[in-house]
Structure formats: C-alpha cells, structure tokens
Short mmCIF file of C-alpha atoms and ligand atoms in Angstrom, two decimals:
data_model
loop_
_atom_site.label_atom_id
_atom_site.label_comp_id
_atom_site.label_asym_id
_atom_site.label_seq_id
_atom_site.Cartn_x
_atom_site.Cartn_y
_atom_site.Cartn_z
CA MET A 1 110.27 64.33 154.32
CA ALA A 2 106.68 63.34 155.74
CA VAL A 3 103.87 62.80 153.36
CA ILE A 4 101.75 65.94 153.16
CA ASP A 5 98.07 65.28 152.47
CA THR A 6 96.85 68.76 152.16
CA LEU A 7 93.28 67.76 151.96
CA ARG A 8 93.44 66.52 155.59
CA LEU A 9 96.27 68.32 157.24
CA THR A 10 95.21 70.91 159.92
CA ALA A 11 97.26 74.01 160.57
CA GLU A 12 97.94 72.61 164.25
CA GLU A 13 99.34 69.37 162.61
CA ALA A 14 101.23 71.30 160.13
CA THR A 15 102.88 73.06 163.05
CA GLY A 16 103.79 69.99 164.65
CA LEU A 17 105.48 68.77 161.40
CA LEU A 18 107.48 71.88 161.39
CA GLU A 19 108.48 71.82 164.91
CA ARG A 20 109.56 68.28 164.77
CA ARG A 21 111.55 69.11 161.48
CA GLU A 22 109.66 66.43 159.57
CA VAL A 23 109.03 69.01 156.76
CA THR A 24 110.32 72.48 156.06
CA ALA A 25 108.13 75.61 155.47
CA ALA A 26 109.20 75.61 151.92
CA GLU A 27 108.21 71.95 151.50
CA LEU A 28 104.81 72.65 153.06
CA HIS A 29 104.23 75.63 150.76
CA GLU A 30 105.33 73.75 147.83
CA ALA A 31 102.70 70.97 148.54
CA TYR A 32 99.88 73.54 148.72
CA ARG A 33 101.27 75.15 145.47
CA GLU A 34 101.07 71.67 143.71
CA ALA A 35 97.54 71.23 145.08
CA ILE A 36 96.64 74.66 143.69
CA ASP A 37 98.10 73.74 140.23
CA ASP A 38 96.16 70.58 140.34
CA ARG A 39 92.67 71.53 141.42
CA ASP A 40 92.51 75.39 141.13
CA PRO A 41 92.04 75.36 137.48
CA GLU A 42 88.65 73.82 138.00
CA LEU A 43 87.67 75.69 141.24
CA HIS A 44 89.12 79.09 140.78
CA THR A 45 89.57 79.90 144.47
CA TYR A 46 92.64 82.03 143.90
CA LEU A 47 92.99 85.26 141.97
CA ARG A 48 96.72 85.07 142.23
CA VAL A 49 99.35 82.69 143.89
CA VAL A 50 102.56 83.52 145.39
CA ASP A 51 105.52 81.39 144.12
CA GLU A 52 108.00 82.16 146.78
CA CYS A 53 107.86 80.85 150.37
CA VAL A 54 108.53 83.81 152.62
CA GLY A 55 108.51 82.73 156.46
CA ASP A 56 109.19 79.69 158.30
CA GLY A 57 105.49 78.69 159.54
CA VAL A 58 102.26 77.39 158.13
CA PRO A 59 101.32 79.02 154.86
CA ILE A 60 98.05 81.23 154.50
CA ALA A 61 95.68 82.25 151.97
CA LEU A 62 94.25 85.82 152.26
CA LYS A 63 91.03 87.12 150.87
CA ASP A 64 91.82 89.77 148.16
CA VAL A 65 90.24 92.69 150.07
CA ILE A 66 93.29 92.52 152.48
CA SER A 67 96.24 94.72 151.24
CA THR A 68 99.62 92.79 150.81
CA ARG A 69 102.74 94.56 150.18
CA GLY A 70 104.18 93.93 146.64
CA VAL A 71 101.10 91.66 145.87
CA GLU A 72 98.33 92.77 143.61
CA THR A 73 95.14 93.48 145.62
CA THR A 74 91.80 93.96 143.54
CA ALA A 75 88.85 93.16 145.95
CA GLY A 76 87.51 91.31 142.95
CA SER A 77 87.03 94.60 141.12
CA ARG A 78 88.32 95.81 137.66
CA ILE A 79 88.52 99.22 139.31
CA LEU A 80 91.44 97.99 141.23
CA GLU A 81 92.99 95.84 138.67
CA GLY A 82 96.99 96.43 138.82
CA TYR A 83 96.87 97.97 142.22
CA THR A 84 99.90 96.83 144.09
CA PRO A 85 99.88 97.93 147.80
CA VAL A 86 103.04 99.52 149.13
CA PHE A 87 102.15 98.41 152.69
CA ASP A 88 100.57 95.39 154.46
CA ALA A 89 97.09 95.60 156.23
CA THR A 90 97.73 95.10 159.77
CA VAL A 91 96.43 91.57 159.82
CA ALA A 92 98.66 90.66 156.88
CA GLY A 93 101.60 92.16 158.78
CA ARG A 94 100.73 90.23 161.80
CA CYS A 95 100.65 87.06 159.81
CA ARG A 96 104.02 87.98 158.23
CA ALA A 97 105.44 88.65 161.69
CA ALA A 98 104.16 85.19 162.93
CA GLY A 99 106.17 83.65 159.88
CA LEU A 100 103.10 82.57 157.95
CA PRO A 101 104.08 82.51 154.23
CA LEU A 102 101.53 83.88 151.76
CA LEU A 103 100.15 81.33 149.24
CA GLY A 104 97.97 83.79 147.47
CA LYS A 105 95.09 86.02 147.39
CA THR A 106 91.56 84.46 147.23
CA ASN A 107 88.58 85.29 145.06
CA THR A 108 85.77 87.42 146.45
CA ASP A 109 82.53 89.05 145.32
CA GLU A 110 83.38 92.65 144.04
CA PHE A 111 84.16 94.75 147.19
CA ALA A 112 82.83 91.76 149.34
CA MET A 113 79.35 92.51 147.98
CA GLY A 114 77.63 89.11 147.69
CA SER A 115 76.87 85.69 148.96
CA SER A 116 78.35 83.53 146.10
CA THR A 117 81.51 84.90 144.46
CA GLU A 118 79.43 85.28 141.33
CA ASN A 119 79.83 89.09 141.64
CA SER A 120 83.57 88.72 141.31
CA ALA A 121 84.70 90.67 138.30
CA PHE A 122 87.05 87.68 137.61
CA GLY A 123 84.58 84.86 137.54
CA PRO A 124 83.06 82.65 140.49
CA SER A 125 84.84 80.13 142.53
CA ARG A 126 83.31 76.69 142.63
CA ASN A 127 82.22 74.56 145.54
CA PRO A 128 84.71 71.73 146.12
CA TRP A 129 81.64 69.50 147.16
CA ASP A 130 80.03 70.15 143.98
CA PRO A 131 81.77 72.30 141.26
CA SER A 132 78.46 73.12 139.70
CA ARG A 133 77.57 75.05 142.95
CA VAL A 134 78.62 78.32 144.48
CA PRO A 135 80.92 78.15 147.52
CA GLY A 136 79.09 81.09 149.24
CA GLY A 137 80.35 84.56 149.61
CA SER A 138 81.72 86.93 149.67
CA GLY A 139 84.68 84.91 151.05
CA GLY A 140 83.91 81.92 148.87
CA GLY A 141 87.49 81.78 147.60
CA THR A 142 89.10 81.31 151.05
CA ALA A 143 86.41 78.83 152.24
CA ALA A 144 86.65 76.73 149.01
CA ALA A 145 90.43 76.86 149.09
CA VAL A 146 90.56 75.48 152.69
CA SER A 147 87.91 72.87 151.96
CA ALA A 148 89.78 71.53 148.77
CA GLY A 149 93.21 71.42 150.64
CA LEU A 150 94.54 74.51 148.76
CA ALA A 151 95.32 76.27 151.93
CA PRO A 152 95.41 74.92 155.47
CA TRP A 153 93.68 78.33 156.71
CA GLY A 154 92.87 81.60 155.52
CA LEU A 155 91.61 85.13 156.30
CA GLY A 156 88.30 86.61 155.21
CA SER A 157 86.34 89.67 156.00
CA ASP A 158 82.58 89.75 157.28
CA THR A 159 80.22 92.53 156.95
CA GLY A 160 76.94 90.66 157.07
CA GLY A 161 77.96 86.95 156.73
CA SER A 162 80.97 86.76 154.31
CA ILE A 163 83.06 84.47 156.58
CA LYS A 164 80.14 82.41 158.35
CA GLN A 165 78.03 81.74 155.24
CA PRO A 166 80.81 80.49 152.82
CA SER A 167 82.29 78.32 155.78
CA ALA A 168 78.90 76.84 156.08
CA LEU A 169 78.57 76.09 152.40
CA CYS A 170 82.03 74.58 152.09
CA GLY A 171 82.00 72.57 155.46
CA ASN A 172 84.64 74.45 157.32
CA VAL A 173 84.96 76.58 160.58
CA GLY A 174 84.76 80.33 160.30
CA LEU A 175 84.76 83.03 162.86
CA ARG A 176 83.52 86.69 162.69
CA PRO A 177 85.22 88.31 165.73
CA THR A 178 83.57 90.83 167.98
CA TYR A 179 83.48 94.13 166.30
CA GLY A 180 86.63 96.00 167.32
CA THR A 181 88.88 92.97 168.21
CA VAL A 182 90.61 92.71 164.92
CA SER A 183 92.28 95.71 162.94
CA ARG A 184 90.62 96.69 159.58
CA TYR A 185 93.65 98.87 158.71
CA GLY A 186 94.60 98.15 155.19
CA ILE A 187 91.25 96.29 154.43
CA VAL A 188 89.26 97.44 151.31
CA ALA A 189 86.42 99.12 153.11
CA PHE A 190 82.84 98.15 152.38
CA ALA A 191 80.71 99.28 155.40
CA SER A 192 82.96 100.45 158.13
CA SER A 193 80.57 100.07 161.11
CA LEU A 194 80.13 96.43 160.23
CA ASP A 195 83.42 95.22 158.49
CA GLN A 196 85.44 92.61 160.52
CA VAL A 197 88.34 90.40 159.53
CA GLY A 198 88.39 86.79 160.76
CA PRO A 199 89.88 83.20 160.27
CA VAL A 200 88.64 80.14 158.35
CA ALA A 201 90.24 76.71 158.87
CA LYS A 202 89.32 73.00 159.22
CA THR A 203 89.01 72.92 162.95
CA VAL A 204 87.89 75.09 165.75
CA ARG A 205 91.29 74.97 167.35
CA ASP A 206 93.00 76.29 164.12
CA VAL A 207 90.48 79.12 164.07
CA ALA A 208 91.28 79.96 167.75
CA LEU A 209 94.97 79.87 167.07
CA LEU A 210 94.71 82.21 163.90
CA THR A 211 92.53 84.53 165.91
CA SER A 212 95.13 84.79 168.66
CA ILE A 213 97.60 85.82 165.84
CA ILE A 214 95.49 88.63 164.37
CA ALA A 215 93.54 90.12 167.37
CA GLY A 216 94.55 93.14 169.36
CA ARG A 217 94.60 96.89 169.49
CA ASP A 218 95.90 98.73 166.53
CA PRO A 219 96.75 102.38 166.79
CA ALA A 220 95.96 102.69 162.91
CA ASP A 221 92.24 101.38 163.51
CA SER A 222 90.83 103.61 166.27
CA THR A 223 87.77 101.07 166.45
CA THR A 224 90.07 98.39 167.92
CA VAL A 225 90.54 97.34 171.51
CA ASP A 226 92.74 94.64 173.19
CA HIS A 227 90.64 91.37 173.85
CA PRO A 228 89.87 91.42 177.71
CA GLU A 229 91.02 87.90 178.06
CA PRO A 230 93.61 86.18 175.83
CA ILE A 231 92.42 83.86 173.20
CA ARG A 232 92.86 80.28 174.39
CA LEU A 233 92.83 77.02 172.35
CA PRO A 234 89.70 74.96 173.51
CA GLU A 235 90.39 71.71 175.23
CA ARG A 236 87.19 70.50 176.94
CA GLU A 237 84.90 68.20 175.14
CA GLU A 238 81.72 68.38 177.20
CA LEU A 239 78.85 70.89 177.31
CA ARG A 240 77.53 70.22 180.75
CA GLY A 241 75.79 73.21 182.04
CA VAL A 242 76.30 75.27 178.98
CA ARG A 243 73.17 77.32 178.15
CA LEU A 244 72.32 77.44 174.44
CA GLY A 245 69.34 79.60 173.21
CA ILE A 246 67.31 78.97 169.98
CA PRO A 247 65.67 82.14 168.69
CA ARG A 248 61.87 81.25 168.74
CA GLN A 249 61.42 82.99 165.27
CA ILE A 250 63.50 80.50 163.19
CA GLY A 251 60.83 77.93 163.88
CA ASP A 252 58.53 79.85 161.40
CA LEU A 253 61.16 80.61 158.75
CA ARG A 254 60.05 79.00 155.64
CA ALA A 255 63.30 79.96 153.96
CA ILE A 256 65.02 77.31 155.97
CA GLU A 257 65.33 74.14 153.78
CA PRO A 258 64.07 70.88 155.49
CA GLY A 259 67.54 69.12 155.07
CA VAL A 260 69.16 72.16 156.80
CA ARG A 261 66.47 72.23 159.65
CA ALA A 262 67.06 68.48 160.11
CA ALA A 263 70.87 68.58 160.36
CA PHE A 264 70.61 71.46 162.77
CA GLU A 265 68.05 69.79 165.03
CA THR A 266 70.22 66.70 165.16
CA SER A 267 73.06 68.70 166.31
CA VAL A 268 70.82 70.35 169.04
CA GLU A 269 69.87 66.97 170.33
CA LEU A 270 73.49 65.96 170.37
CA ALA A 271 74.39 69.23 172.48
CA ARG A 272 71.57 68.23 174.84
CA SER A 273 72.91 64.72 175.22
CA LEU A 274 76.49 66.18 175.99
CA GLY A 275 74.86 68.11 178.86
CA ALA A 276 73.74 71.50 177.41
CA GLU A 277 70.72 73.16 178.53
CA ILE A 278 68.67 74.11 175.51
CA GLY A 279 66.11 76.87 175.67
CA GLU A 280 64.29 79.30 173.65
CA CYS A 281 64.96 82.90 173.17
CA ASP A 282 63.05 85.78 171.58
CA LEU A 283 64.68 88.12 168.65
CA PRO A 284 61.44 89.43 167.07
CA LEU A 285 62.94 92.62 165.73
CA SER A 286 66.10 90.98 164.46
CA PHE A 287 64.41 88.76 162.16
CA GLU A 288 61.80 91.10 161.08
CA TYR A 289 63.90 94.18 160.56
CA GLY A 290 67.44 92.89 160.41
CA MET A 291 67.70 92.65 156.64
CA PRO A 292 66.15 95.89 155.66
CA CYS A 293 68.23 97.60 158.26
CA TYR A 294 71.45 96.06 156.98
CA TYR A 295 70.57 97.04 153.39
CA LEU A 296 70.35 100.51 154.22
CA ILE A 297 73.22 100.83 156.56
CA ALA A 298 75.63 98.72 154.44
CA PRO A 299 74.96 100.46 151.11
CA ALA A 300 75.09 103.87 152.70
CA GLU A 301 78.42 103.39 154.05
CA ALA A 302 79.59 101.62 150.87
CA SER A 303 78.49 104.73 148.84
CA SER A 304 80.67 106.77 150.96
CA ASN A 305 83.72 104.29 151.04
CA LEU A 306 83.56 103.59 147.28
CA ALA A 307 83.66 107.48 146.60
CA ARG A 308 87.48 107.28 146.57
CA TYR A 309 87.80 105.08 143.35
CA ASP A 310 87.96 108.07 140.94
CA GLY A 311 90.60 106.92 138.50
CA VAL A 312 93.09 109.47 140.11
CA ARG A 313 94.89 107.28 142.64
CA TYR A 314 94.09 103.54 142.06
CA GLY A 315 93.52 101.23 139.20
CA PRO A 316 92.81 101.78 135.39
CA ARG A 317 91.52 105.08 134.32
CA VAL A 318 89.50 105.98 131.21
CA ASP A 319 90.70 109.22 129.92
CA ALA A 320 88.28 111.95 128.88
CA ASP A 321 88.34 115.79 128.41
CA GLY A 322 87.47 117.01 131.80
CA TYR A 323 88.11 115.72 135.30
CA ARG A 324 84.33 115.06 135.86
CA GLU A 325 84.10 113.19 132.58
CA MET A 326 87.13 111.06 133.45
CA VAL A 327 85.81 110.16 136.79
CA GLU A 328 82.42 109.24 135.48
CA ARG A 329 83.78 107.03 132.76
CA THR A 330 86.27 105.38 135.00
CA ARG A 331 83.59 104.46 137.51
CA ASP A 332 81.15 103.30 134.78
CA ALA A 333 83.79 100.96 133.25
CA GLY A 334 85.40 99.96 136.68
CA PHE A 335 82.53 98.99 138.96
CA GLY A 336 80.42 95.82 138.21
CA PRO A 337 76.57 95.81 138.67
CA GLU A 338 76.39 95.18 142.25
CA PRO A 339 78.59 97.88 143.54
CA LYS A 340 76.78 100.31 141.11
CA ARG A 341 73.45 99.11 142.75
CA ARG A 342 74.70 99.62 146.33
CA ILE A 343 76.28 102.93 145.45
CA MET A 344 72.82 104.12 144.13
CA LEU A 345 70.88 102.57 147.05
CA GLY A 346 73.17 104.16 149.69
CA THR A 347 73.45 107.58 148.10
CA TYR A 348 69.55 107.67 148.00
CA ALA A 349 69.42 106.60 151.64
CA LEU A 350 71.85 109.42 152.63
CA SER A 351 70.55 112.15 150.43
CA ALA A 352 69.07 115.44 151.89
CA GLY A 353 65.27 114.82 152.79
CA TYR A 354 65.70 111.11 152.94
CA TYR A 355 68.65 110.77 155.58
CA ASP A 356 66.35 110.71 158.60
CA ALA A 357 63.74 108.61 157.14
CA PHE A 358 66.22 105.78 155.73
CA TYR A 359 69.66 106.04 157.26
CA GLY A 360 68.72 107.56 160.65
CA GLN A 361 65.71 105.21 160.91
CA ALA A 362 68.05 102.30 160.34
CA GLN A 363 70.38 103.36 162.92
CA LYS A 364 67.59 103.52 165.60
CA VAL A 365 66.42 100.04 164.63
CA ARG A 366 70.06 98.89 164.93
CA THR A 367 70.02 100.04 168.55
CA LEU A 368 66.81 98.00 169.26
CA LEU A 369 68.75 94.93 167.67
CA VAL A 370 71.75 95.48 170.03
CA ARG A 371 69.46 95.45 173.04
CA GLU A 372 67.48 92.60 171.90
CA HIS A 373 70.62 90.36 171.63
CA ARG A 374 72.08 91.68 174.97
CA ASP A 375 68.86 90.67 176.68
CA ALA A 376 68.85 87.25 174.91
CA LEU A 377 72.31 86.64 175.96
CA GLU A 378 71.66 87.41 179.58
CA ARG A 379 69.94 84.13 180.00
CA PHE A 380 72.32 82.07 177.59
CA ASP A 381 76.05 81.35 177.10
CA ALA A 382 75.44 81.30 173.22
CA LEU A 383 72.62 81.49 170.78
CA ILE A 384 72.35 78.85 168.10
CA THR A 385 70.79 78.84 164.74
CA PRO A 386 71.53 77.35 161.23
CA THR A 387 74.21 79.52 159.50
CA SER A 388 72.68 79.54 156.11
CA PRO A 389 69.08 78.83 155.33
CA THR A 390 69.96 76.51 152.28
CA VAL A 391 72.78 74.35 151.24
CA ALA A 392 75.18 75.57 148.47
CA PHE A 393 72.98 76.39 145.44
CA PRO A 394 73.77 76.00 141.62
CA ILE A 395 75.97 78.62 140.02
CA GLY A 396 73.56 81.06 138.27
CA GLU A 397 70.46 80.26 140.22
CA ARG A 398 70.26 83.44 141.96
CA ALA A 399 72.46 85.65 140.05
CA ALA A 400 69.80 87.58 138.37
CA ASP A 401 67.72 88.13 141.44
CA PRO A 402 69.28 90.37 144.11
CA LEU A 403 66.64 89.79 146.67
CA ALA A 404 67.16 86.01 146.55
CA MET A 405 70.90 86.69 146.99
CA TYR A 406 70.35 89.13 149.78
CA ALA A 407 68.17 86.33 151.59
CA CYS A 408 71.20 84.21 152.05
CA ASP A 409 72.14 86.30 154.96
CA LEU A 410 68.97 86.23 156.81
CA LEU A 411 70.46 84.26 159.71
CA THR A 412 73.91 85.85 159.89
CA ILE A 413 73.06 89.57 159.51
CA PRO A 414 71.38 90.37 162.92
CA SER A 415 74.29 89.51 165.06
CA CYS A 416 76.68 91.37 162.80
CA LEU A 417 74.58 94.57 163.38
CA ALA A 418 74.90 93.78 167.02
CA GLY A 419 78.50 93.70 166.71
CA LEU A 420 78.64 90.22 168.25
CA PRO A 421 81.08 87.30 167.61
CA GLY A 422 79.71 84.33 165.46
CA LEU A 423 81.09 80.90 164.73
CA ASN A 424 80.26 78.55 161.99
CA VAL A 425 80.78 74.86 162.82
CA PRO A 426 79.87 72.22 160.16
CA CYS A 427 77.16 69.99 161.68
CA GLY A 428 76.11 67.48 158.93
CA LEU A 429 75.13 67.15 155.19
CA SER A 430 71.86 67.49 153.30
CA GLU A 431 71.77 66.02 150.00
CA GLY A 432 75.53 65.38 150.30
CA LEU A 433 76.27 69.15 150.81
CA PRO A 434 77.48 70.65 154.07
CA VAL A 435 75.24 72.31 156.69
CA GLY A 436 76.60 74.69 159.25
CA LEU A 437 75.48 75.86 162.52
CA GLN A 438 76.05 79.24 163.75
CA LEU A 439 76.98 80.00 167.55
CA ILE A 440 76.47 83.64 168.59
CA GLY A 441 78.22 84.93 171.73
CA PRO A 442 78.28 88.03 173.88
CA GLN A 443 80.80 90.73 173.09
CA PHE A 444 84.29 89.32 173.54
CA GLY A 445 82.79 85.89 174.00
CA GLU A 446 85.20 84.26 171.52
CA ASN A 447 86.66 81.78 174.13
CA ALA A 448 83.30 80.48 175.22
CA LEU A 449 82.24 80.06 171.42
CA PHE A 450 85.59 78.03 170.71
CA GLY A 451 84.86 75.78 173.92
CA ILE A 452 81.26 75.03 172.68
CA GLY A 453 82.29 74.65 169.12
CA HIS A 454 85.08 72.39 169.82
CA ALA A 455 82.95 70.20 172.00
CA LEU A 456 80.29 70.02 169.16
CA GLU A 457 82.85 69.42 166.65
CA ARG A 458 84.45 66.30 168.37
CA ALA A 459 80.98 64.79 169.12
CA LEU A 460 79.65 65.49 165.49
CA GLY A 461 82.63 63.93 163.89
CA PHE A 462 82.12 65.96 160.53
CA ASP A 463 84.67 65.04 157.95
CA PRO A 464 85.63 68.34 156.31
CA VAL A 465 87.03 66.64 153.07
CA PRO A 466 84.51 66.79 150.24
CA GLU A 467 83.47 63.42 149.46
CA ARG A 468 84.39 63.58 145.74
CA LEU A 469 87.97 64.35 146.68
CA ARG A 470 88.36 61.48 149.40
N1 LIG B 1 76.25 88.96 151.38
C1 LIG B 1 76.14 90.19 152.26
C2 LIG B 1 76.32 91.40 151.32
O1 LIG B 1 76.28 91.15 150.16
C3 LIG B 1 77.28 90.16 153.13
C4 LIG B 1 78.63 90.46 152.52
C5 LIG B 1 79.83 90.46 153.47
O2 LIG B 1 79.66 90.15 154.65
N2 LIG B 1 80.88 91.27 153.02
O3 LIG B 1 76.36 92.55 151.73
#
C-alpha cells in the first residue's frame, strides 16, 4: 500500500491511487479515520464520523445540514438532536452513486446561521492554522477538516458566504455555484431564495470535479436547471486577455484589514503579470445596501422555514399540557440564541403592516443588485475582491456582538443576492493566517471561474497545509 499523507493528498491524486490499485477505498477511508482520531479531538470539525467504508471512491465529509440516510443530521441544533433521516439529500445520493464513502458529518453554526461555528449547539470548531481562532462559518467544520487533512473534500451550503468565507479563513478552495445549478432537496433549509450547496477542497480542479458530480437538474427541487455547458476540469495556466474587474467601493472599506488588502493586491499584480486586464467596476448599491437587504430577506425566509420544528415530527419534544404550550417549550429549549434572533427579526419583517416596508423593499433592492452585477459583468469575465475582510479571528472575539459577526460577510453577500457563482482561492498569508480572494462570475460562469482560479492558484503556489502541521 502507498503511504497516504492525508495532509497533502488531493482528491485527484487519491483517485489516481485508487485507479492504479495502489490503495483500496477502505485503506483510504481508514487513513482519514486515523487522522480524525488523531487531530479532531483538538479541532472538533466533525459532529459524527462513520466507521464503515461504503463505496469504492475517494471519501467525503458532508456538512451536517445535508440529510444522510441512516446517519444523524442535526444542522448543529439541539432541536434536531437524534433525527436520523430515512432518505438522502439529492447531493448526498449523487455522492453515494459516484461511490464516495461518507467520512462523517461536519460541524456548522446552528441552521447555518453564523460566520464562525460558535453558534453550533455542540461547540465551536477550531482553525487548523491556529486552534485559538475560528475556522469561519457556517461551514467551518468542512473547511477545517479539509485543511487539517481530515477529509480530502467536502460539501457545504452557502446562503450569504458559508462556503466561501470559511474556505478563505482555512486556506482552501470553495465554490458557491450559480443559484439553481445544484439541488437543495434534503438540505435543512435556511433561506430558500439564497441557499446553495457547493464543494470545498484543496485545489480548484478537485472543486471542479466535485461540482460535476453534484450539479444538475433535480425534479425534487423545482429551482434547478441543467448547467448549460458541462463542468470541465481546468487546464490552462495563463490569464492572457482575461478581464478582471475590481469594485471601486472596496478601496474605501475600512473593514478590510491591511494584511488582507496587501495579499489581495499582490495577487492582482500577479494576475496582471500573467496577462490579465485589470479594470475597475462600480457596485455602489451592493456595498451600501447588500447587508441590510440580506439581513431582512434571510431571516424572513428563515422564520418561515423554521416554523416546521414544532416537536411533533423531528427531534426532542418538551411535553406540556396543551399543544400550544408543548410547541412553545420545545422551541424555547431546542433553538439557540441566533435562530431565535432571526425568527424574531424575520417574523417582524413579514408581519402585517411591515411587510411592504421591510421584506417588500428588500426584494426591490435585491433586483437593483442583480442589475448592478449584470452590468458590471458585461465588461469583465469575473469580478475580484478579497473574500473576507479579516483573517481568522480569536474564538470569542465577536461572539457577543451580532453586528460584528454579520460584518464577516460584507464581501460575500452581494453576489449571493444576485444569484451568481463565487469561488474562493487562497492567495497568501497575513500574520501567518490564510487570506482568500473571491472571484465572481456571471450566471453559469463556473468553467470560466475554474480556469481563472486554476491559473492563479498555480502562479501563487500557496501551500494549503497549515504551517504548524507541516
Ligand atoms: N454568515 C451569514 C449568516 O449568518 C451567512 C451564513 C450562510 O451562508 N449560511 O447568515
């Protein structure tokens, strides 16, 4: 059997080992299971691991919002504790059909609400680059697992940044696909007009490969369509003639840390030296109104989606005399503070007399953001920004300040509202911690993003293995 260094092995390399019969799928699964036993007690990236290797391919980690037949799925919430789905989410089924054995279910902020995994009812995950810091969120478990060699790849979900931001903070590649290209059937719903499932891995090519496995129309999710062109693995390594647009507004954003800005600017210069044409675009409404717009629409939809957790069908119930009291007590005991905050915000935004002023108004603003992005992408192949304004921050630093936590998504939210694909590619270090850059493409522009991301990744030569684990 070949020596398996899970810290460095890419999914593509693992596929090669399997094809050449240098390892078996069971040996590969076992190697990751050993790495998990070794490092996960410190990092807490998994909520549960699967001992048995089912499948003949490269093993995978799935965020715990993805329903898995026979494997408990909690979405990081007490209110779903003990819930074992009797069916697979479509994406889990596609991974199963492709032969990818499940390694386990990864930690997430409760109902994917958060940017650090500190809102998980089961405790935070830690960043493999510095365990005193957060891995980002909500998909911090998957991103940290990939970065620490506890999974070669994984799936997350992204409503306003939950794939891109943790990938940035952990130094791996993450894609939020075009809205409607990947099925959400069987995903614990947060905000249905925004939720998308997408891959996280060490390389752009691995992310492209996993995208090709999960994308496609699903009759069980009526928002899905087939990708107009098949997903291709990127090959080319130059950027000649590629037009990249930097939003003018990020120049004034004080929230962007100097070290993040420096790493970003260095990569932009590198892109220029590879032949890219760099220009400026204008997204004034996106940066001014993106956050308030998101924090009306997402909680409004969440308040509706979370109404189903009533103690009748899922999870633990707190008994009481009448139905109403049982539901109240169950929801009070089962939901943590962040879902409760969002249910209240969202219910208010949707209530009679306020609907037009809040939810209705936010929908109109969203239409303007869609147009603004469409106009910007007429002149550019992709837009480019830092992914997160900061590097990974210390656990606890923002936990008591919801607005500071919401600000993590300043740069990822606008394109989510516009339904566009976004790719995080690690671009350097600041104070020894990863910095990510975000590439935003037009609708169905995944192949172009993979091409640009792959060229940049090759030129940057970022080492995705955390320094302290090398
Ligand atoms: N951090 C954002 C929020 O709390 C985005 C989360 C997500 O994309 N699921 O809503």
